[in-house]
Amino acid sequence: MKLKNILLAGAMLLAFTAGPVVAQQVPELNSALSPVEGSPVVDKAASTKEKFVLGFSNISVVNTWRVQMVEELKYEASLHPEISEMLVSDAGGDVNRQVADIESFIARGVDALLVAPGSEVALNGALEKAYDAGIPVIIFSSNATPKNYTVKLLADDAQFGRDGAKYLVEALGGKGNIISIRGISGNSIDNDRWRGVEEVIKDYPDIKVIDQGFGDWAYDKGKQVCESLLIAHPDVQGIWSSGGAMTQACAEVIEENGLTMIPMTGEANNGFLRTWKEKDLKSVAPISPTWFGQQGVIAALRVLKGAPIAKDNLVNPAPILKDKIDAFYRADLSDAYWVGSTLSDEKLKEMYKK
């Protein structure tokens, strides 16, 4: 197994000790996911059904990370014959439409509802309705805050922000003006990552965030935002970025405009890793795995089969440092690939072959 898969996908181990009969019947959570301290174990009787219909409500596929996450969800569902249908909706970035999608799944009577939310609060009423209807609610990749839900699978996005901010502060010697390229305004991932940045830089009064923009974690929009900010602030000393595709775009903007390359934070995206190598950037790459989609399916099956699983789970992989790029970068795949995928190599080459 390649090092990147060992480090990010991990050995598939049970999250909790289960009896031998249960262990043979249910899929196992990724060992990189850890129960939040004090989280209760879901205590739900196994379904009497032999076949399940799962519904997945996604806020959007606005960037390549989300595309890969959805593909991992679909691929995992295809591996389990007990899943008779895997229904997928896409709200196109509209939280009102996502509410309607969730209500449609409730009316359909899905056996479990999987949700990648577009808002921390806007979906709560619909999610409560699903829970009250007896449908397990699995929230993953980004957060929502209903009073009742079944399982959450999230990244420690505040740590993502802290990792990048700590690198940037050290690279600048604790002094300088920086700009920030953030993700989607109002999204919990962006809010948490930026909270982590603020926690770090509050201790460095000589680090000034002089401007920011939202690039939706997408290469094209990130490039527009970065270009506008750098034209307005050509003397900036560093860039904090919430996503690798946007950092890749920023590096290209700097080069295209004849500016001096400056320290900037990235992410574990193949295109960014390539740019990091080729342009010899000063950077670091925090990791947010796309296998949340896969794990959402596994979590749903564990609940439906009465297997133990923590209510709240976090993943917090260490960031990639410059001397580890070659352990993760795949020169045979396109820039759109996100490292550490659980998709088969055949599927990855089908999606990302150059």
Tab-separated table of C-alpha atoms in Angstrom:
chain	number	residue	atom	x	y	z
A	1	MET	CA	0.000	0.000	0.000
A	2	LYS	CA	1.335	3.453	-0.858
A	3	LEU	CA	2.435	5.679	2.035
A	4	LYS	CA	-0.253	8.245	1.284
A	5	ASN	CA	-2.981	5.635	1.733
A	6	ILE	CA	-1.367	4.270	4.872
A	7	LEU	CA	-1.217	7.695	6.483
A	8	LEU	CA	-4.616	8.995	5.461
A	9	ALA	CA	-6.883	6.035	4.959
A	10	GLY	CA	-5.301	4.011	7.733
A	11	ALA	CA	-5.952	0.454	8.706
A	12	MET	CA	-9.684	-0.106	8.906
A	13	LEU	CA	-10.321	-0.906	12.549
A	14	LEU	CA	-13.486	-1.024	14.632
A	15	ALA	CA	-14.092	2.178	16.583
A	16	PHE	CA	-15.359	0.157	19.528
A	17	THR	CA	-15.080	-3.473	20.602
A	18	ALA	CA	-17.955	-5.441	19.145
A	19	GLY	CA	-19.004	-9.077	19.377
A	20	PRO	CA	-17.776	-11.441	16.674
A	21	VAL	CA	-21.176	-11.703	14.978
A	22	VAL	CA	-21.558	-7.909	14.683
A	23	ALA	CA	-17.960	-7.489	13.467
A	24	GLN	CA	-18.617	-9.842	10.544
A	25	GLN	CA	-21.779	-8.076	9.468
A	26	VAL	CA	-20.897	-4.396	9.494
A	27	PRO	CA	-18.224	-2.255	7.816
A	28	GLU	CA	-15.551	-0.651	9.935
A	29	LEU	CA	-14.849	3.045	10.488
A	30	ASN	CA	-11.559	4.530	9.406
A	31	SER	CA	-9.152	4.406	12.343
A	32	ALA	CA	-8.183	8.034	11.656
A	33	LEU	CA	-11.590	9.029	13.051
A	34	SER	CA	-11.609	9.326	16.833
A	35	PRO	CA	-14.586	9.726	19.161
A	36	VAL	CA	-14.778	13.184	20.719
A	37	GLU	CA	-13.932	12.943	24.409
A	38	GLY	CA	-17.096	12.270	26.379
A	39	SER	CA	-19.171	11.435	23.310
A	40	PRO	CA	-21.894	8.857	24.011
A	41	VAL	CA	-22.162	5.687	21.980
A	42	VAL	CA	-25.227	5.517	19.724
A	43	ASP	CA	-27.664	3.061	21.276
A	44	LYS	CA	-30.081	2.126	18.531
A	45	ALA	CA	-31.613	-1.283	17.846
A	46	ALA	CA	-30.699	-2.922	14.554
A	47	SER	CA	-33.164	-2.527	11.711
A	48	THR	CA	-35.174	-5.606	10.794
A	49	LYS	CA	-34.795	-4.765	7.106
A	50	GLU	CA	-32.452	-6.680	4.820
A	51	LYS	CA	-32.249	-3.876	2.212
A	52	PHE	CA	-31.760	-0.154	2.797
A	53	VAL	CA	-32.437	3.045	0.876
A	54	LEU	CA	-30.043	5.832	1.826
A	55	GLY	CA	-30.521	9.487	0.991
A	56	PHE	CA	-27.616	11.928	0.706
A	57	SER	CA	-28.267	15.671	0.715
A	58	ASN	CA	-25.230	17.586	-0.560
A	59	ILE	CA	-24.997	21.362	-0.538
A	60	SER	CA	-22.983	21.530	-3.786
A	61	VAL	CA	-20.158	20.261	-5.954
A	62	VAL	CA	-18.703	23.741	-6.314
A	63	ASN	CA	-15.120	22.468	-6.196
A	64	THR	CA	-13.131	19.324	-6.938
A	65	TRP	CA	-12.897	18.296	-3.255
A	66	ARG	CA	-16.655	17.983	-3.111
A	67	VAL	CA	-16.793	16.106	-6.417
A	68	GLN	CA	-14.332	13.518	-5.098
A	69	MET	CA	-16.147	13.282	-1.747
A	70	VAL	CA	-19.417	12.430	-3.530
A	71	GLU	CA	-17.664	9.854	-5.710
A	72	GLU	CA	-16.245	8.187	-2.591
A	73	LEU	CA	-19.740	8.037	-1.106
A	74	LYS	CA	-21.201	6.466	-4.252
A	75	TYR	CA	-18.337	4.011	-4.577
A	76	GLU	CA	-18.669	2.822	-0.988
A	77	ALA	CA	-22.432	2.389	-1.374
A	78	SER	CA	-21.850	0.245	-4.466
A	79	LEU	CA	-19.796	-2.198	-2.390
A	80	HIS	CA	-22.694	-3.102	-0.084
A	81	PRO	CA	-25.458	-5.258	-1.609
A	82	GLU	CA	-27.712	-4.448	1.343
A	83	ILE	CA	-27.945	-0.866	0.021
A	84	SER	CA	-30.639	-1.212	-2.611
A	85	GLU	CA	-30.588	2.519	-3.499
A	86	MET	CA	-28.226	5.420	-2.822
A	87	LEU	CA	-30.203	8.578	-3.576
A	88	VAL	CA	-28.111	11.741	-4.048
A	89	SER	CA	-29.379	15.325	-4.241
A	90	ASP	CA	-27.370	18.481	-4.917
A	91	ALA	CA	-28.644	21.864	-3.762
A	92	GLY	CA	-26.353	23.922	-5.989
A	93	GLY	CA	-25.208	26.000	-3.011
A	94	ASP	CA	-28.769	27.027	-2.052
A	95	VAL	CA	-29.602	26.152	1.576
A	96	ASN	CA	-33.335	26.620	0.968
A	97	ARG	CA	-33.135	24.034	-1.775
A	98	GLN	CA	-31.186	21.757	0.560
A	99	VAL	CA	-34.005	22.005	3.119
A	100	ALA	CA	-36.451	20.986	0.376
A	101	ASP	CA	-34.166	18.077	-0.605
A	102	ILE	CA	-34.104	16.821	2.988
A	103	GLU	CA	-37.880	17.082	3.292
A	104	SER	CA	-38.204	15.112	0.058
A	105	PHE	CA	-36.058	12.332	1.500
A	106	ILE	CA	-38.211	12.310	4.644
A	107	ALA	CA	-41.352	11.966	2.527
A	108	ARG	CA	-39.667	9.169	0.591
A	109	GLY	CA	-39.047	7.345	3.875
A	110	VAL	CA	-35.321	6.746	3.451
A	111	ASP	CA	-33.744	4.406	5.985
A	112	ALA	CA	-30.950	6.875	6.785
A	113	LEU	CA	-30.286	10.511	5.892
A	114	LEU	CA	-26.718	11.572	5.129
A	115	VAL	CA	-26.068	15.331	5.020
A	116	ALA	CA	-23.144	17.526	3.996
A	117	PRO	CA	-24.644	20.825	5.198
A	118	GLY	CA	-24.349	24.230	3.623
A	119	SER	CA	-25.198	26.069	6.843
A	120	GLU	CA	-24.716	25.505	10.550
A	121	VAL	CA	-28.279	26.596	11.361
A	122	ALA	CA	-30.504	26.807	8.268
A	123	LEU	CA	-31.071	23.037	8.014
A	124	ASN	CA	-31.742	22.384	11.681
A	125	GLY	CA	-35.535	22.322	11.447
A	126	ALA	CA	-35.516	19.832	8.578
A	127	LEU	CA	-32.910	17.657	10.299
A	128	GLU	CA	-34.973	17.610	13.506
A	129	LYS	CA	-37.980	16.554	11.458
A	130	ALA	CA	-36.041	13.639	9.990
A	131	TYR	CA	-34.787	12.567	13.419
A	132	ASP	CA	-38.290	12.776	14.898
A	133	ALA	CA	-39.516	10.582	12.045
A	134	GLY	CA	-37.131	7.867	13.209
A	135	ILE	CA	-34.612	8.372	10.393
A	136	PRO	CA	-30.947	8.208	11.489
A	137	VAL	CA	-29.293	11.555	10.673
A	138	ILE	CA	-25.599	11.363	9.715
A	139	ILE	CA	-23.929	14.786	9.453
A	140	PHE	CA	-20.457	14.878	7.903
A	141	SER	CA	-17.725	17.036	6.354
A	142	SER	CA	-19.326	20.317	7.461
A	143	ASN	CA	-21.410	21.026	10.530
A	144	ALA	CA	-25.048	21.630	11.337
A	145	THR	CA	-26.381	22.146	14.849
A	146	PRO	CA	-29.785	20.485	15.307
A	147	LYS	CA	-30.731	19.591	18.879
A	148	ASN	CA	-31.020	15.934	17.875
A	149	TYR	CA	-28.955	13.954	15.392
A	150	THR	CA	-27.504	10.459	15.270
A	151	VAL	CA	-23.830	10.755	14.232
A	152	LYS	CA	-21.399	13.514	13.263
A	153	LEU	CA	-18.152	12.952	11.370
A	154	LEU	CA	-16.124	16.153	11.145
A	155	ALA	CA	-12.606	17.433	10.659
A	156	ASP	CA	-10.973	19.610	13.274
A	157	ASP	CA	-11.110	22.590	10.972
A	158	ALA	CA	-9.965	25.016	13.652
A	159	GLN	CA	-6.742	22.997	13.807
A	160	PHE	CA	-6.474	23.260	10.011
A	161	GLY	CA	-6.528	27.034	10.438
A	162	ARG	CA	-4.074	26.949	13.327
A	163	ASP	CA	-1.606	24.745	11.438
A	164	GLY	CA	-1.468	27.172	8.531
A	165	ALA	CA	-1.354	30.276	10.716
A	166	LYS	CA	1.471	28.889	12.873
A	167	TYR	CA	3.514	28.171	9.772
A	168	LEU	CA	2.888	31.639	8.362
A	169	VAL	CA	3.764	33.406	11.616
A	170	GLU	CA	7.049	31.496	11.840
A	171	ALA	CA	7.865	32.052	8.162
A	172	LEU	CA	7.371	35.808	8.597
A	173	GLY	CA	9.268	36.026	11.866
A	174	GLY	CA	6.172	37.192	13.697
A	175	LYS	CA	5.811	40.402	11.670
A	176	GLY	CA	4.102	41.351	8.411
A	177	ASN	CA	0.921	42.081	6.497
A	178	ILE	CA	-1.085	39.132	5.230
A	179	ILE	CA	-4.198	38.613	3.141
A	180	SER	CA	-6.591	35.708	3.520
A	181	ILE	CA	-8.343	33.710	0.816
A	182	ARG	CA	-11.293	32.073	2.544
A	183	GLY	CA	-13.759	29.381	1.417
A	184	ILE	CA	-17.544	29.776	1.286
A	185	SER	CA	-18.977	32.585	3.388
A	186	GLY	CA	-21.114	31.247	6.245
A	187	ASN	CA	-19.998	27.650	5.850
A	188	SER	CA	-18.980	25.952	9.123
A	189	ILE	CA	-15.687	24.738	7.641
A	190	ASP	CA	-14.675	28.263	6.696
A	191	ASN	CA	-15.857	29.675	10.030
A	192	ASP	CA	-13.881	27.097	12.009
A	193	ARG	CA	-10.714	27.402	9.943
A	194	TRP	CA	-10.731	31.156	10.314
A	195	ARG	CA	-11.385	30.849	14.053
A	196	GLY	CA	-8.189	28.768	14.263
A	197	VAL	CA	-6.255	31.477	12.417
A	198	GLU	CA	-7.530	34.174	14.771
A	199	GLU	CA	-6.557	32.090	17.805
A	200	VAL	CA	-2.953	32.075	16.602
A	201	ILE	CA	-2.472	35.605	15.319
A	202	LYS	CA	-4.023	37.279	18.370
A	203	ASP	CA	-0.725	36.581	20.101
A	204	TYR	CA	1.230	38.341	17.335
A	205	PRO	CA	0.279	42.036	17.237
A	206	ASP	CA	2.750	42.696	14.419
A	207	ILE	CA	0.924	40.265	12.098
A	208	LYS	CA	-1.836	42.236	10.383
A	209	VAL	CA	-4.634	40.769	8.247
A	210	ILE	CA	-5.161	43.690	5.898
A	211	ASP	CA	-7.781	42.202	3.532
A	212	GLN	CA	-9.670	39.038	2.668
A	213	GLY	CA	-11.912	37.492	0.032
A	214	PHE	CA	-13.977	34.338	-0.473
A	215	GLY	CA	-12.940	31.984	-3.273
A	216	ASP	CA	-15.359	29.086	-2.614
A	217	TRP	CA	-12.359	26.694	-2.383
A	218	ALA	CA	-12.345	26.730	-6.198
A	219	TYR	CA	-9.369	27.354	-8.492
A	220	ASP	CA	-11.090	29.764	-10.885
A	221	LYS	CA	-12.826	31.949	-8.303
A	222	GLY	CA	-9.794	31.756	-6.026
A	223	LYS	CA	-7.653	33.110	-8.843
A	224	GLN	CA	-9.988	36.072	-9.376
A	225	VAL	CA	-10.061	36.885	-5.660
A	226	CYS	CA	-6.299	36.526	-5.230
A	227	GLU	CA	-5.563	38.704	-8.234
A	228	SER	CA	-7.853	41.457	-6.934
A	229	LEU	CA	-6.278	41.354	-3.476
A	230	LEU	CA	-2.693	41.311	-4.739
A	231	ILE	CA	-3.332	44.196	-7.130
A	232	ALA	CA	-4.753	46.169	-4.202
A	233	HIS	CA	-1.927	45.133	-1.848
A	234	PRO	CA	1.245	44.384	-3.879
A	235	ASP	CA	3.477	44.788	-0.796
A	236	VAL	CA	1.797	42.038	1.256
A	237	GLN	CA	4.218	39.619	2.971
A	238	GLY	CA	2.120	36.437	3.281
A	239	ILE	CA	-1.083	34.679	2.287
A	240	TRP	CA	-3.272	32.465	4.448
A	241	SER	CA	-5.462	30.296	2.227
A	242	SER	CA	-8.317	28.022	3.247
A	243	GLY	CA	-7.787	25.676	0.295
A	244	GLY	CA	-5.093	24.205	-1.922
A	245	ALA	CA	-6.702	24.987	-5.284
A	246	MET	CA	-6.929	28.662	-4.291
A	247	THR	CA	-3.287	28.680	-3.172
A	248	GLN	CA	-2.246	27.124	-6.465
A	249	ALA	CA	-4.102	29.934	-8.220
A	250	CYS	CA	-2.412	32.566	-6.028
A	251	ALA	CA	1.045	31.251	-6.868
A	252	GLU	CA	0.207	31.503	-10.553
A	253	VAL	CA	-1.126	35.061	-10.136
A	254	ILE	CA	2.113	36.108	-8.408
A	255	GLU	CA	4.221	34.608	-11.186
A	256	GLU	CA	2.066	36.007	-14.000
A	257	ASN	CA	2.271	39.527	-12.542
A	258	GLY	CA	6.012	39.439	-11.924
A	259	LEU	CA	5.632	39.694	-8.150
A	260	THR	CA	7.964	38.154	-5.578
A	261	MET	CA	6.845	34.739	-4.340
A	262	ILE	CA	5.851	34.958	-0.670
A	263	PRO	CA	4.985	32.390	2.020
A	264	MET	CA	1.460	31.048	1.662
A	265	THR	CA	-0.487	28.171	3.134
A	266	GLY	CA	-1.863	25.342	1.019
A	267	GLU	CA	-3.731	22.051	1.327
A	268	ALA	CA	-3.350	18.393	0.359
A	269	ASN	CA	-4.480	18.765	-3.248
A	270	ASN	CA	-2.493	17.261	-6.116
A	271	GLY	CA	-2.421	20.496	-8.099
A	272	PHE	CA	-1.142	22.440	-5.127
A	273	LEU	CA	1.503	19.814	-4.357
A	274	ARG	CA	2.692	19.993	-7.977
A	275	THR	CA	2.865	23.791	-7.818
A	276	TRP	CA	4.651	23.616	-4.464
A	277	LYS	CA	7.327	21.364	-5.983
A	278	GLU	CA	7.720	23.194	-9.266
A	279	LYS	CA	7.798	26.724	-7.838
A	280	ASP	CA	9.680	25.776	-4.661
A	281	LEU	CA	7.101	27.548	-2.523
A	282	LYS	CA	7.401	28.280	1.170
A	283	SER	CA	4.291	26.530	2.383
A	284	VAL	CA	2.546	23.824	4.413
A	285	ALA	CA	-0.411	21.614	3.467
A	286	PRO	CA	-3.050	20.779	6.091
A	287	ILE	CA	-5.231	17.782	5.216
A	288	SER	CA	-9.019	17.506	4.969
A	289	PRO	CA	-9.809	14.004	3.642
A	290	THR	CA	-12.411	13.461	0.924
A	291	TRP	CA	-13.216	10.061	2.406
A	292	PHE	CA	-15.861	11.686	4.599
A	293	GLY	CA	-18.313	10.556	1.910
A	294	GLN	CA	-17.227	6.952	2.307
A	295	GLN	CA	-17.357	7.187	6.092
A	296	GLY	CA	-20.863	8.665	5.992
A	297	VAL	CA	-22.094	5.502	4.278
A	298	ILE	CA	-20.265	3.294	6.764
A	299	ALA	CA	-21.649	5.244	9.725
A	300	ALA	CA	-25.187	4.863	8.381
A	301	LEU	CA	-24.760	1.099	7.983
A	302	ARG	CA	-23.349	0.735	11.489
A	303	VAL	CA	-26.370	2.540	12.930
A	304	LEU	CA	-28.849	0.544	10.834
A	305	LYS	CA	-27.218	-2.724	11.860
A	306	GLY	CA	-27.066	-1.832	15.538
A	307	ALA	CA	-23.259	-1.715	15.666
A	308	PRO	CA	-21.602	0.643	18.168
A	309	ILE	CA	-20.453	4.048	16.951
A	310	ALA	CA	-19.724	7.293	18.781
A	311	LYS	CA	-22.212	10.105	18.317
A	312	ASP	CA	-19.440	12.666	17.687
A	313	ASN	CA	-16.229	11.889	15.781
A	314	LEU	CA	-13.261	13.980	14.629
A	315	VAL	CA	-10.307	13.494	12.296
A	316	ASN	CA	-7.185	15.612	12.663
A	317	PRO	CA	-4.281	14.420	10.456
A	318	ALA	CA	-0.915	16.141	10.687
A	319	PRO	CA	-0.195	18.582	7.841
A	320	ILE	CA	2.140	17.725	4.969
A	321	LEU	CA	5.547	19.375	5.239
A	322	LYS	CA	7.828	20.161	2.310
A	323	ASP	CA	10.073	17.133	2.761
A	324	LYS	CA	7.043	14.809	2.550
A	325	ILE	CA	5.565	16.074	-0.738
A	326	ASP	CA	6.781	13.100	-2.760
A	327	ALA	CA	5.077	10.658	-0.395
A	328	PHE	CA	1.687	12.145	-1.331
A	329	TYR	CA	1.969	13.700	-4.800
A	330	ARG	CA	0.827	11.571	-7.761
A	331	ALA	CA	2.381	12.700	-11.013
A	332	ASP	CA	0.190	10.245	-12.938
A	333	LEU	CA	-3.025	11.989	-11.864
A	334	SER	CA	-4.400	15.428	-12.689
A	335	ASP	CA	-4.395	18.521	-10.493
A	336	ALA	CA	-8.008	17.824	-9.455
A	337	TYR	CA	-7.077	14.776	-7.355
A	338	TRP	CA	-7.154	15.107	-3.532
A	339	VAL	CA	-4.614	12.894	-1.811
A	340	GLY	CA	-5.493	10.023	0.495
A	341	SER	CA	-8.578	8.861	-1.379
A	342	THR	CA	-10.157	5.482	-0.618
A	343	LEU	CA	-11.261	5.085	-4.240
A	344	SER	CA	-9.719	2.209	-6.147
A	345	ASP	CA	-6.719	3.015	-8.292
A	346	GLU	CA	-8.762	2.022	-11.320
A	347	LYS	CA	-11.453	4.553	-10.388
A	348	LEU	CA	-8.886	7.271	-9.659
A	349	LYS	CA	-7.282	6.790	-13.058
A	350	GLU	CA	-10.706	6.849	-14.687
A	351	MET	CA	-11.444	10.197	-12.987
A	352	TYR	CA	-8.030	11.863	-13.004
A	353	LYS	CA	-5.763	10.268	-15.602
A	354	LYS	CA	-3.815	12.949	-17.455
